[in-house]
PDB file of C-alpha atoms in Angstrom:
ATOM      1  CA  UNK A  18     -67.494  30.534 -14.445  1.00 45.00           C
ATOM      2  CA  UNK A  19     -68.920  28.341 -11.611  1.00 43.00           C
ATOM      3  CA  UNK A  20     -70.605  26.024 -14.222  1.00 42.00           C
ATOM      4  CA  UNK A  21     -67.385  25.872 -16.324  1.00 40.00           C
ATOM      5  CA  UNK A  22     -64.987  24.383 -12.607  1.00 44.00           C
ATOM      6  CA  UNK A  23     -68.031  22.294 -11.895  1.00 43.00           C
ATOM      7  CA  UNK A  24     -68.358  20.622 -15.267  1.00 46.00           C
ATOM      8  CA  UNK A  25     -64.272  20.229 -15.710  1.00 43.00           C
ATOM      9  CA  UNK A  26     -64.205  18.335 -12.030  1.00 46.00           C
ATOM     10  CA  UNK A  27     -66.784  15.825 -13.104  1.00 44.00           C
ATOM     11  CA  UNK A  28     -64.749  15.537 -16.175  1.00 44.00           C
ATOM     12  CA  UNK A  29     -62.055  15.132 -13.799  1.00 41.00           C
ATOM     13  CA  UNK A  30     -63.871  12.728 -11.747  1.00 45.00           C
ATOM     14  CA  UNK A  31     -64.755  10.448 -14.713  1.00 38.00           C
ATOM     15  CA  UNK A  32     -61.361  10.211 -15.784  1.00 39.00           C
ATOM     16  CA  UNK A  33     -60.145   9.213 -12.426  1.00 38.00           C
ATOM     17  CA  UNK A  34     -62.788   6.627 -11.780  1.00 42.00           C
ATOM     18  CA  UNK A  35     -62.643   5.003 -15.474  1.00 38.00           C
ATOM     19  CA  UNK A  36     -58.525   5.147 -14.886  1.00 41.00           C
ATOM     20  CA  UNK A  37     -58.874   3.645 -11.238  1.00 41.00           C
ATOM     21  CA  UNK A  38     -61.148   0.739 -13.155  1.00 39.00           C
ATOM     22  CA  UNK A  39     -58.851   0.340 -15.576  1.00 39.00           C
ATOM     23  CA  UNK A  40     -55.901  -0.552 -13.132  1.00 40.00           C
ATOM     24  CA  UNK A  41     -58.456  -2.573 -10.889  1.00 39.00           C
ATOM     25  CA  UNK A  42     -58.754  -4.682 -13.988  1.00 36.00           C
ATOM     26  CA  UNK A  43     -55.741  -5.183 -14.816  1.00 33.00           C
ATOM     27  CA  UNK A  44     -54.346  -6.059 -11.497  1.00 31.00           C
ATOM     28  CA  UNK A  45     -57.062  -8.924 -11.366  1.00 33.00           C
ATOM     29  CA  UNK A  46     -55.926  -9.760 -14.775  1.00 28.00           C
ATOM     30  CA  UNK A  47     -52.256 -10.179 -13.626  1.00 26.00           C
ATOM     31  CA  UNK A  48     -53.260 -11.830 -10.374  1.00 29.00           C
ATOM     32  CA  UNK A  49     -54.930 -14.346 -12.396  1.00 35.00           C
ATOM     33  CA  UNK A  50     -52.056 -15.398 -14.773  1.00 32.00           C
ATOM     34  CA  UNK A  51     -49.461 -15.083 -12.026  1.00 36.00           C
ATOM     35  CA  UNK A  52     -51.736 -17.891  -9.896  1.00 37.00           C
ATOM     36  CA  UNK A  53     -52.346 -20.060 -12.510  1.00 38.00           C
ATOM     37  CA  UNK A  54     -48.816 -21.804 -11.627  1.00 45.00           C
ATOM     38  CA  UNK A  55     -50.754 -24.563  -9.531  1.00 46.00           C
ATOM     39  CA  UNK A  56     -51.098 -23.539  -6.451  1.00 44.00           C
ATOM     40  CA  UNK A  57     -53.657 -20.272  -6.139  1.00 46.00           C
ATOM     41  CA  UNK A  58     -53.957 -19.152  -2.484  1.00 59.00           C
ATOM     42  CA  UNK A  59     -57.419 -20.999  -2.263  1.00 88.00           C
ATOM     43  CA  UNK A  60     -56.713 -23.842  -4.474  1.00 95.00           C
ATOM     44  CA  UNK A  61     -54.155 -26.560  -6.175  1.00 98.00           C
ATOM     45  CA  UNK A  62     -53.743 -27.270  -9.960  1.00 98.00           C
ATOM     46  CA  UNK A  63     -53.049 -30.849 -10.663  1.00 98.00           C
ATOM     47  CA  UNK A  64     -52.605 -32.860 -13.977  1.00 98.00           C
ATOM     48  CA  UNK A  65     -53.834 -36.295 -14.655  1.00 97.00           C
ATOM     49  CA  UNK A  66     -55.453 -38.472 -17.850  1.00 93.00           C
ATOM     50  CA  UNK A  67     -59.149 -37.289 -18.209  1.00 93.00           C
ATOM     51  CA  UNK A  68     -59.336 -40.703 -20.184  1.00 88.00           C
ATOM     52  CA  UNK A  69     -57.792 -43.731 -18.150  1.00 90.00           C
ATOM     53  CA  UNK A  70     -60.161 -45.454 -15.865  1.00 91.00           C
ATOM     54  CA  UNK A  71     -58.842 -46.924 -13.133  1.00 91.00           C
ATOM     55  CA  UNK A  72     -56.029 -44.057 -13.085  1.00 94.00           C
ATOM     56  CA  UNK A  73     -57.347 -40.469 -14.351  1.00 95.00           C
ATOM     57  CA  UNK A  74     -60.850 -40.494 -15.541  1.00 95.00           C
ATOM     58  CA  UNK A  75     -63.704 -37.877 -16.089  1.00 95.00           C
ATOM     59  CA  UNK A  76     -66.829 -39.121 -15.710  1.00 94.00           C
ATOM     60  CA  UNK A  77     -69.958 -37.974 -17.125  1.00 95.00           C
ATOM     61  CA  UNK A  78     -70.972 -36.404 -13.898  1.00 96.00           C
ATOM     62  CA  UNK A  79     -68.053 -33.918 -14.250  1.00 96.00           C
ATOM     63  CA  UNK A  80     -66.719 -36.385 -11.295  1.00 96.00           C
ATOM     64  CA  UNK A  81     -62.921 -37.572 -11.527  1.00 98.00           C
ATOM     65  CA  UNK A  82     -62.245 -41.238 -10.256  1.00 96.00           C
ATOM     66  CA  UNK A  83     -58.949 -42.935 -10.539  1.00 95.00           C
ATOM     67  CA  UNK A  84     -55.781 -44.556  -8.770  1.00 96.00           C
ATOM     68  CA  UNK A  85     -53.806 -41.404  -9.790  1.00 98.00           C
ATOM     69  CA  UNK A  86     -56.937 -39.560  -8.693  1.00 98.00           C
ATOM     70  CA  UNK A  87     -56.780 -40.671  -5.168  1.00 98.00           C
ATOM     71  CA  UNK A  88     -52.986 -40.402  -4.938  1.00 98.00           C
ATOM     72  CA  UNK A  89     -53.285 -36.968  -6.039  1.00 98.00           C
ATOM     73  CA  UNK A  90     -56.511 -36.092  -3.612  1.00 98.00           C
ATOM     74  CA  UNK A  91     -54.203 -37.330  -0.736  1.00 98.00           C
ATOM     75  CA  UNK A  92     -51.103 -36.110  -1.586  1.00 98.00           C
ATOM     76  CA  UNK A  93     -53.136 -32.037  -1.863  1.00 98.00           C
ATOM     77  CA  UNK A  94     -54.449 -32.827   1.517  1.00 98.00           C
ATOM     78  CA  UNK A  95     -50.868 -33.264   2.933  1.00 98.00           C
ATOM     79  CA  UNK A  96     -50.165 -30.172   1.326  1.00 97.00           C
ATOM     80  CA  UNK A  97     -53.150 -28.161   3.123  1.00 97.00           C
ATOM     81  CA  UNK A  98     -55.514 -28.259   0.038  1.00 97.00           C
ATOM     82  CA  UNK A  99     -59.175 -30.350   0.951  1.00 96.00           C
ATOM     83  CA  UNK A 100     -60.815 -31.371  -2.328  1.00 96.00           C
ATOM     84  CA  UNK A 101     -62.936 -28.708  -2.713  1.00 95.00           C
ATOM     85  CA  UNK A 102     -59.437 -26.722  -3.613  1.00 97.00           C
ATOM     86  CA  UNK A 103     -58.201 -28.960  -6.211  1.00 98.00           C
ATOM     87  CA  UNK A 104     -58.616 -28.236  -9.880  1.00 98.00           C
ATOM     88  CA  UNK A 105     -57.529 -31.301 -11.881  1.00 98.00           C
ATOM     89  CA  UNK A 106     -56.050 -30.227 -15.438  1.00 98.00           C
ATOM     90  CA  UNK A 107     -56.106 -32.500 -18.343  1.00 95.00           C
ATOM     91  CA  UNK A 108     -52.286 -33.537 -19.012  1.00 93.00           C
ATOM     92  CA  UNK A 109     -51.945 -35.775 -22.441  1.00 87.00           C
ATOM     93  CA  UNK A 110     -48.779 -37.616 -22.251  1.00 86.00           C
ATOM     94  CA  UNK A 111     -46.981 -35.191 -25.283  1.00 82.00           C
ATOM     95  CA  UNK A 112     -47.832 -31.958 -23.090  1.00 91.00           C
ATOM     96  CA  UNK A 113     -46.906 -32.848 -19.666  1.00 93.00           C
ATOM     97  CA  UNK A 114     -43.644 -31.359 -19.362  1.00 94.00           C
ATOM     98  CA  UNK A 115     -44.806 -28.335 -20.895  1.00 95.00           C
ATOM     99  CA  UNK A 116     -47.511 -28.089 -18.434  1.00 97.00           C
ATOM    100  CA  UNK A 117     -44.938 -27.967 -15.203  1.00 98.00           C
ATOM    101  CA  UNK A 118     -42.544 -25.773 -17.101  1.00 96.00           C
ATOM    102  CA  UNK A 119     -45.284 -23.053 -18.204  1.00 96.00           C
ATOM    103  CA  UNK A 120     -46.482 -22.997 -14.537  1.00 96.00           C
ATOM    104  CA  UNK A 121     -50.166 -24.511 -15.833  1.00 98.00           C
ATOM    105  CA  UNK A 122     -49.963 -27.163 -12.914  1.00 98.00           C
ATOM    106  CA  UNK A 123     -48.300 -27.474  -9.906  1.00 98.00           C
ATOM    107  CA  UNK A 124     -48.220 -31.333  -9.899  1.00 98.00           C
ATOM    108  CA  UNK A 125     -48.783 -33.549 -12.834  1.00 98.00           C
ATOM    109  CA  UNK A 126     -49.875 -37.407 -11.616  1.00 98.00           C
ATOM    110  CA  UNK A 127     -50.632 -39.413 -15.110  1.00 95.00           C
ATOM    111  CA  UNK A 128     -49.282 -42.328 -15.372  1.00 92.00           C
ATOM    112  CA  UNK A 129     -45.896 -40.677 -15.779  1.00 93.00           C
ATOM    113  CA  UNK A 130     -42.926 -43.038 -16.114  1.00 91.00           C
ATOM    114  CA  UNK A 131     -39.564 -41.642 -14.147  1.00 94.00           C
ATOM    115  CA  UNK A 132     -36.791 -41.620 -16.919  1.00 90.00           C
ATOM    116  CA  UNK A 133     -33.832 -39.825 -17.679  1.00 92.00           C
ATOM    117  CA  UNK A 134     -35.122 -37.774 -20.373  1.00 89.00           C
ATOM    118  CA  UNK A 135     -37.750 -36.301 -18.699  1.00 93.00           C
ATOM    119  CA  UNK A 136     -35.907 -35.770 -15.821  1.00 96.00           C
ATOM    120  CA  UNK A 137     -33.577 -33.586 -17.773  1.00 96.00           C
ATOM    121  CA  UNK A 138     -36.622 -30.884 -17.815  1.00 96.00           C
ATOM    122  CA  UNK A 139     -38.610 -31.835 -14.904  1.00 97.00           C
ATOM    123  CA  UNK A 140     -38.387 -33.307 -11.416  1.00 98.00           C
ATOM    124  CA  UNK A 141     -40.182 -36.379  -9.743  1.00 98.00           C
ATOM    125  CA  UNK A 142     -41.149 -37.114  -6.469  1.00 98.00           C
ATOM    126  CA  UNK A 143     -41.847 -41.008  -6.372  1.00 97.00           C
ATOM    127  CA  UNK A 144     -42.311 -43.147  -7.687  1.00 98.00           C
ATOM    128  CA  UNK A 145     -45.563 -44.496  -6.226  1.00 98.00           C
ATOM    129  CA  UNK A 146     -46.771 -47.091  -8.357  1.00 97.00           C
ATOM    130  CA  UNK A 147     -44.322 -50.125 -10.611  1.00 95.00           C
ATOM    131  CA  UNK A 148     -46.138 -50.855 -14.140  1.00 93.00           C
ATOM    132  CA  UNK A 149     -45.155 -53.386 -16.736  1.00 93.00           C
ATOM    133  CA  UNK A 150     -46.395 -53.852 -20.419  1.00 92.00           C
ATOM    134  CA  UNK A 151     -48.350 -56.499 -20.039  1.00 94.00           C
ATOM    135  CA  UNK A 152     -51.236 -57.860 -22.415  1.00 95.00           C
ATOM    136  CA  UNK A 153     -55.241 -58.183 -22.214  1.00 95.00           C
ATOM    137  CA  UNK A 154     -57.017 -60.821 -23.604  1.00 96.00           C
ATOM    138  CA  UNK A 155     -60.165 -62.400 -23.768  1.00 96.00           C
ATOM    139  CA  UNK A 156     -61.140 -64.191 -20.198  1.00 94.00           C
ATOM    140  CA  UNK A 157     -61.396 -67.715 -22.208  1.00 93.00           C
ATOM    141  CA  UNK A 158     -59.008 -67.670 -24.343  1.00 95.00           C
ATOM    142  CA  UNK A 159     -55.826 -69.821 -23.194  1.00 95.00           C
ATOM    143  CA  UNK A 160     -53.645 -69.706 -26.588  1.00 96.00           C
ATOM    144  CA  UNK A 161     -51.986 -66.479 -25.472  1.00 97.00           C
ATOM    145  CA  UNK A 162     -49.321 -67.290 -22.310  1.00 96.00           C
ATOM    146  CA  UNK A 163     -46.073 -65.350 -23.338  1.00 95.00           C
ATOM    147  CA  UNK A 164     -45.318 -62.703 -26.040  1.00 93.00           C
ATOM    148  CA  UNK A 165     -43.744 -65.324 -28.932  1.00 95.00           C
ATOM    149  CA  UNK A 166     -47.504 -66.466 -28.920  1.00 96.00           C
ATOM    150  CA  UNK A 167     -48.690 -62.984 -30.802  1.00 96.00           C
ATOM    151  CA  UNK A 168     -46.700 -64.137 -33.771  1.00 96.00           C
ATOM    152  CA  UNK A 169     -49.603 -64.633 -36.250  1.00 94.00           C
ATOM    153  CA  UNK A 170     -51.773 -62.830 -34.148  1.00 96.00           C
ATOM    154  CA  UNK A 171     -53.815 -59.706 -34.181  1.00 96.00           C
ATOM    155  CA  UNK A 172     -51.991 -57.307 -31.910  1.00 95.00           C
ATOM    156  CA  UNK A 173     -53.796 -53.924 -31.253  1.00 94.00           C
ATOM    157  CA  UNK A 174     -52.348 -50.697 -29.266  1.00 88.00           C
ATOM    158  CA  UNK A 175     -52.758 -46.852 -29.441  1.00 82.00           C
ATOM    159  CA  UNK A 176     -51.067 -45.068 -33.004  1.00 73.00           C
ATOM    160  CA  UNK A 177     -47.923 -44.409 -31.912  1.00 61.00           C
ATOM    161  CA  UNK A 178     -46.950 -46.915 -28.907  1.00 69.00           C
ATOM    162  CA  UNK A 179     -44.170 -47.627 -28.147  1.00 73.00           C
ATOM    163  CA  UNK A 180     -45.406 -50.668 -26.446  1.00 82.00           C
ATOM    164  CA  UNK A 181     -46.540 -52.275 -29.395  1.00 79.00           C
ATOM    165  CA  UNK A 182     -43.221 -51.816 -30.910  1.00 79.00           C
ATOM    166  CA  UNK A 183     -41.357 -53.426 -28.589  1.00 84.00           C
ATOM    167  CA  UNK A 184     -43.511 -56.550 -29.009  1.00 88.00           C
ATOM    168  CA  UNK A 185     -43.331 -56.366 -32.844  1.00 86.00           C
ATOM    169  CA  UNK A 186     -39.146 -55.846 -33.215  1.00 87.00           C
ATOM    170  CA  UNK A 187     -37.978 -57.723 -29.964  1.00 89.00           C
ATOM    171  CA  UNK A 188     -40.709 -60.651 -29.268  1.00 91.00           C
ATOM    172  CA  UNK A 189     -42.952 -61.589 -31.510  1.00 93.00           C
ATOM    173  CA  UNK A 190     -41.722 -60.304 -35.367  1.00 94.00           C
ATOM    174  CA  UNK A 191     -44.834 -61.574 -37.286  1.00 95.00           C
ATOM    175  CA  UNK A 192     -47.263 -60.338 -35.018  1.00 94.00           C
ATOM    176  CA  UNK A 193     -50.148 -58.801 -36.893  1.00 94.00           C
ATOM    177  CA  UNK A 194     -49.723 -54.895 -35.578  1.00 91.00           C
ATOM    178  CA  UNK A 195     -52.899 -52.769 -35.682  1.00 91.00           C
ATOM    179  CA  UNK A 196     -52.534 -49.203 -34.776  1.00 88.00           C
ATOM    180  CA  UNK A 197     -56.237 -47.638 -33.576  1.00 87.00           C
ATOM    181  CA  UNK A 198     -56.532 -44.073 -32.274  1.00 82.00           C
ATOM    182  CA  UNK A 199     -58.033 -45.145 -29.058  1.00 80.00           C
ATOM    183  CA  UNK A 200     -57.954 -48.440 -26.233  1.00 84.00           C
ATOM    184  CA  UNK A 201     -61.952 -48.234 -26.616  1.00 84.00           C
ATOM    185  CA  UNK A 202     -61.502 -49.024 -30.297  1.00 90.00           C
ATOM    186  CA  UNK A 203     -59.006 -51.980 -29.470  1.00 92.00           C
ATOM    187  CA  UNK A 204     -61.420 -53.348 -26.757  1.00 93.00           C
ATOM    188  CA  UNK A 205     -64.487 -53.469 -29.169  1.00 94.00           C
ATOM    189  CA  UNK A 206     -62.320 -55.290 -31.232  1.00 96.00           C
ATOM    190  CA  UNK A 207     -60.956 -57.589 -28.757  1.00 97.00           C
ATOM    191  CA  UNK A 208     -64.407 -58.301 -28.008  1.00 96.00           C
ATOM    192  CA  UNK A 209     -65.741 -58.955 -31.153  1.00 96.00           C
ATOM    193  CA  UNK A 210     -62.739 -61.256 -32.251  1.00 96.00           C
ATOM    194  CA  UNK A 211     -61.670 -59.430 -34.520  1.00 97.00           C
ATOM    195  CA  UNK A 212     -58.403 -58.541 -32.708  1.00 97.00           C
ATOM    196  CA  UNK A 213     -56.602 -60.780 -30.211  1.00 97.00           C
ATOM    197  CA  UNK A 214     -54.663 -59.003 -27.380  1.00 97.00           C
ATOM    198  CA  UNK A 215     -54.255 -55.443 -26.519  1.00 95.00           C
ATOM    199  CA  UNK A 216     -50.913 -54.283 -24.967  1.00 93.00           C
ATOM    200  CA  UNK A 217     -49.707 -51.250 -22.455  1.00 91.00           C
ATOM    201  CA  UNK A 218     -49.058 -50.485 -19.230  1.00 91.00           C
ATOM    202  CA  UNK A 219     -50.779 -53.758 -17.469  1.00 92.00           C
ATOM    203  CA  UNK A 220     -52.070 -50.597 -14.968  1.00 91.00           C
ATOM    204  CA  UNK A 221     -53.614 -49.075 -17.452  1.00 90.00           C
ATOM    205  CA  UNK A 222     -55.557 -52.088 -19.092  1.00 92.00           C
ATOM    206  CA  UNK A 223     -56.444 -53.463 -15.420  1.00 89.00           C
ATOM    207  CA  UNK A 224     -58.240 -50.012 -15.099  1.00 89.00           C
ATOM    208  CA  UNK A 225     -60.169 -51.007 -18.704  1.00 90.00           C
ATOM    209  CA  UNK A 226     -60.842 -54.257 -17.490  1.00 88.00           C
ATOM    210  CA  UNK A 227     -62.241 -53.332 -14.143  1.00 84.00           C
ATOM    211  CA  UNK A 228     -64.935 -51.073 -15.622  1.00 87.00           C
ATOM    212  CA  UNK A 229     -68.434 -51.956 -15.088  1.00 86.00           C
ATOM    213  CA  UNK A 230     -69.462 -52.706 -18.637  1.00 89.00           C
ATOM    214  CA  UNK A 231     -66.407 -55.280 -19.096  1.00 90.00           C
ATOM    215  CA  UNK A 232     -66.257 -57.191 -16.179  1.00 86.00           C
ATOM    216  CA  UNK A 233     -65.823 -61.005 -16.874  1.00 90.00           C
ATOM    217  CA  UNK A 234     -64.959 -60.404 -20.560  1.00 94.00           C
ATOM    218  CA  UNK A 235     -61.180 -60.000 -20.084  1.00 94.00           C
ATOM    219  CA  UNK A 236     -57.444 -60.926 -18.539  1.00 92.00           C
ATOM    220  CA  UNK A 237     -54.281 -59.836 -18.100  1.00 92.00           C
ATOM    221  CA  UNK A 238     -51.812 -62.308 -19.502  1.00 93.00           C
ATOM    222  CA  UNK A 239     -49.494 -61.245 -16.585  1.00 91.00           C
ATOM    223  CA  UNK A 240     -45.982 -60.418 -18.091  1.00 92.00           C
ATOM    224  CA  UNK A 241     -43.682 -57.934 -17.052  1.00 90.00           C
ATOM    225  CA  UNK A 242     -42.270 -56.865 -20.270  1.00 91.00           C
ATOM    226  CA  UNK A 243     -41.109 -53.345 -19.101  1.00 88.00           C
ATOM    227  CA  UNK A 244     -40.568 -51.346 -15.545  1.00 89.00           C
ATOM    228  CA  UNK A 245     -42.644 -48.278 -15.685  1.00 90.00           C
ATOM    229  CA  UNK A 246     -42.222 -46.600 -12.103  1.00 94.00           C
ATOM    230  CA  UNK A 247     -45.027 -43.732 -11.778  1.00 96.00           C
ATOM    231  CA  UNK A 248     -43.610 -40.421 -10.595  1.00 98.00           C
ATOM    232  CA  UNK A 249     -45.213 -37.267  -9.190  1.00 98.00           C
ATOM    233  CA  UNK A 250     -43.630 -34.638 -11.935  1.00 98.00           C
ATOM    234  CA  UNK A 251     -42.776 -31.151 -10.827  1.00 98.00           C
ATOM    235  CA  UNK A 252     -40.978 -27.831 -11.438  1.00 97.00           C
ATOM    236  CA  UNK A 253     -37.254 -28.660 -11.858  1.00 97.00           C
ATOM    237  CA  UNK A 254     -35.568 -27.155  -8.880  1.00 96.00           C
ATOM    238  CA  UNK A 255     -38.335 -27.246  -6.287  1.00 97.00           C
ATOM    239  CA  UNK A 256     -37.050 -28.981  -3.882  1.00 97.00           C
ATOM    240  CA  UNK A 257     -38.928 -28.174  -1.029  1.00 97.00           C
ATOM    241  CA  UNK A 258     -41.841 -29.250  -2.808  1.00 98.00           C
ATOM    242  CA  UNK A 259     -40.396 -32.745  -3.823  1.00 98.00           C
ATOM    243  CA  UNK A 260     -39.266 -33.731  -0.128  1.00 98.00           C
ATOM    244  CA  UNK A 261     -43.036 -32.625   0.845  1.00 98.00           C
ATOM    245  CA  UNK A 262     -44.862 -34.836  -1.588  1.00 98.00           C
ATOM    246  CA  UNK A 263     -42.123 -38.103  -1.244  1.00 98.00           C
ATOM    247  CA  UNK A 264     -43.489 -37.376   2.594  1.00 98.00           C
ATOM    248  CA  UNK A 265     -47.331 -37.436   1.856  1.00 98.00           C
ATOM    249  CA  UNK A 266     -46.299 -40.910  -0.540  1.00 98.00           C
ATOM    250  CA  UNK A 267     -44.875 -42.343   2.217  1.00 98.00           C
ATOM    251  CA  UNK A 268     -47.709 -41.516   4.547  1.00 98.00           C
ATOM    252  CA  UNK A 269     -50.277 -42.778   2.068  1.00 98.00           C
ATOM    253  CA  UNK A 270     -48.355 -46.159   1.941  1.00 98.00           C
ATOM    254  CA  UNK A 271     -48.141 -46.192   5.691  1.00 98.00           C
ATOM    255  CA  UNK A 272     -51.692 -45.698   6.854  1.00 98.00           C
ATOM    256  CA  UNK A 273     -52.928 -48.259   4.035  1.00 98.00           C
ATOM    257  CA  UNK A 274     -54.408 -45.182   1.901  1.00 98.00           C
ATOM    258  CA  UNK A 275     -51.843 -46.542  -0.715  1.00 98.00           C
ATOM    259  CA  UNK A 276     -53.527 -50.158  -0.608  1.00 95.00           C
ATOM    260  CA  UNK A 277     -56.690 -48.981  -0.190  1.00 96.00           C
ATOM    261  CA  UNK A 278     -56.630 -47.440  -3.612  1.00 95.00           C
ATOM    262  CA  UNK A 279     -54.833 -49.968  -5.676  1.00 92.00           C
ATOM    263  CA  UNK A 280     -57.802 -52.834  -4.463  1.00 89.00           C
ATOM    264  CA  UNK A 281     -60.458 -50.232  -5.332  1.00 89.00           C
ATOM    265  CA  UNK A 282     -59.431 -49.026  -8.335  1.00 88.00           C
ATOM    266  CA  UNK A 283     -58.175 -52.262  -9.434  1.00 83.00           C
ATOM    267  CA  UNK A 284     -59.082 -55.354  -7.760  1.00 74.00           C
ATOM    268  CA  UNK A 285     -62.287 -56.028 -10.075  1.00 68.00           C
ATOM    269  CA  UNK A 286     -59.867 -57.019 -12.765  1.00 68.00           C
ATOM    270  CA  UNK A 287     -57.728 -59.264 -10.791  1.00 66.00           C
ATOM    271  CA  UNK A 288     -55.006 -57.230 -11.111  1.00 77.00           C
ATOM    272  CA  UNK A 289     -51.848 -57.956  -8.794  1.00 79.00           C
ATOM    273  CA  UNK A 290     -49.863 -55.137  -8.286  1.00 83.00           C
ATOM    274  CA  UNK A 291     -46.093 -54.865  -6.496  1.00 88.00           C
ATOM    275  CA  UNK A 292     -45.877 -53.615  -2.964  1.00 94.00           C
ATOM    276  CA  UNK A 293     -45.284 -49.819  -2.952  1.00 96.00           C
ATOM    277  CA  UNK A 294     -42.186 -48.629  -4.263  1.00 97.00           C
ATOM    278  CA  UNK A 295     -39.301 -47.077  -2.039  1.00 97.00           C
ATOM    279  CA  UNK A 296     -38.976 -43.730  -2.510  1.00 97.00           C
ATOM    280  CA  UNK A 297     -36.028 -42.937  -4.931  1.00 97.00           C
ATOM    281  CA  UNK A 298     -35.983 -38.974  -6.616  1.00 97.00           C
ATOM    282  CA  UNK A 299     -34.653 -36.393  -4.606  1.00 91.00           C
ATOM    283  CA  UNK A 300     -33.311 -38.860  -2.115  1.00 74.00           C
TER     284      UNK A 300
END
C-alpha cells in the first residue's frame, strides 16, 4: 500500500512539473508576440531600407549605415533606447504600413513620403528631410540640363516607379523608358553607356553616388521635379509618441546632429540638400 501512494505522488509530481513547464512556455511564448510591437522593455524595433546607401543600408558586416540610420539612432536615444537596444527591421516601401499597423515596428524611418493616403492608416511625426525627383547622370556628360532633354534618351528607374512615369507622360513623351528590377542594374548601365540618366528621389541617388566604388563617375542634374517630405511613420492614434519624436527632430536639428548627418551621408556626391524642415504632423 505504501509503494502504491508513493508511486501515484511521483505520478502526481510529474504531472505538475510537466504542466507548470507547459504554462512557463507558453507565457514566454505570449510575452514574446505581445513585445514584438516595437518597443520590448530592453529594446526598440525600427524600420528602414536594408538597400539604400546613404539612407538605410546593411552592410556586409551586419553593420547599418545611413541618413535615416542616424536619424533613427538619435531619435531611440531621445526615447531612452542606446544603440545596443535598437533592432532595425527591414521595411520595403509596399509593407510599411502593414508593419506599424501589425505592431512589427514601433517606428518606420525609410524614405517615407508624408501624403494623404498614407496618413489615412498611419501617423507621421516630421517630416525631417525635403526630397525631389531629380536625375543622375554621368559626371561629363553636359547634354542632359532639364527633363525635355530625355526625349530620345535612355531613361532607366526601378519596375514600377512612379518617378519614371511622371517624366515619360508629363516631360519628356519620347523618352526611351527602361524598367530594371534594381538602381544597381541602372547604374551599371549608366556606366557603361548603355543607359543615359537614372531618376528618383535626388536623396536616394546622392546616397548611390556617394558610395565608395562610384565616386567621380556621376551627377545630379539638380531638378526639383517633385516634394517628397520624409516622415517618421507610426501607430495611428499615438499621440504621445508623435509629440516625443517631432521633439527629438527638433533637437537633432538644433544641436547640428541633423547637419552633421546630411554632410556625412551625403556630401561625397555633392549633394545640396534644403535646410531642415519645420515640423508639420501632429502640430
Amino acid at each position: 500500500m505504501k509503494l502504491f501512494k508513493v508511486g501515484a505522488a511521483a505520478a502526481v509530481s510529474v504531472v505538475l512539473a510537466l504542466t507548470a513547464t507547459a504554462c512557463g512556455g507558453s507565457s514566454d511564448k505570449a510575452s514574446d508576440s505581445g513585445a514584438s510591437g516595437g518597443a520590448k522593455k530592453d529594446k526598440i524595433v525600427i524600420g528602414i531600407k536594408f538597400d539604400q546607401p546613404g539612407l538605410g543600408l546593411k552592410n556586409p558586416d551586419g553593420k547599418f549605415t545611413g541618413f535615416d540610420v542616424d536619424v533613427a539612432t538619435y531619435v531611440a536615444k531621445e526615447l531612452g533606447y542606446q544603440p545596443n537596444q535598437i533592432e532595425f527591421k527591414q521595411a520595403v516601401s509596399a509593407e510599411r504600413e502593414n508593419l506599424i499597423a501589425n505592431g512589427d515596428v514601433k517606428l518606420v524611418v525609410a524614405t517615407y513620403t508624408i501624403n494623404d493616403k498614407r496618413k489615412a492608416k498611419v501617423d507621421f511625426a516630421g517630416p525631417y528631410f525635403v526630397a525631389h525627383q531629380d536625375l543622375l547622370v554621368r559626371a561629363g556628360d553636359t547634354s542632359i540640363t532639364k527633363a525635355e532633354d530625355l526625349n530620345k534618351k535612355k531613361l532607366c528607374s526601378v519596375t514600377g516607379s512612379t518617378s519614371a512615369q511622371n517624366i515619360k507622360t508629363k516631360l519628356a513623351p519620347d523618352a526611351d523608358l527602361q524598367q530594371l528590377p534594381g538602381y544597381s542594374e541602372c547604374l551599371t548601365g549608366l556606366e557603361n553607356k548603355s543607359l543615359d540618366a537614372l531618376t528618383t528621389d535626388n536623396s536616394i541617388l546622392a546616397g548611390f553616388a556617394a558610395q565608395e566604388k562610384n565616386k567621380g563617375k556621376f551627377k545630379l542634374v539638380g531638378l526639383n521635379l517633385s516634394d517628397e517630405p520624409y516622415g517618421i511613420g507610426l501607430k495611428k492614434g499615438d499621440k504621445d509618441l508623435q509629440t516625443k519624436v517631432n521633439a527629438a527632430l527638433k533637437k537633432m536639428v538644433a544641436d547640428g546632429s541633423w547637419q552633421k548627418a546630411v554632410d556625412t551621408n551625403f556630401g561625397p556626391a555633392n549633394y545640396k540638400a534644403e535646410p531642415a524642415p519645420q515640423i508639420t504632423e501632429g502640430s
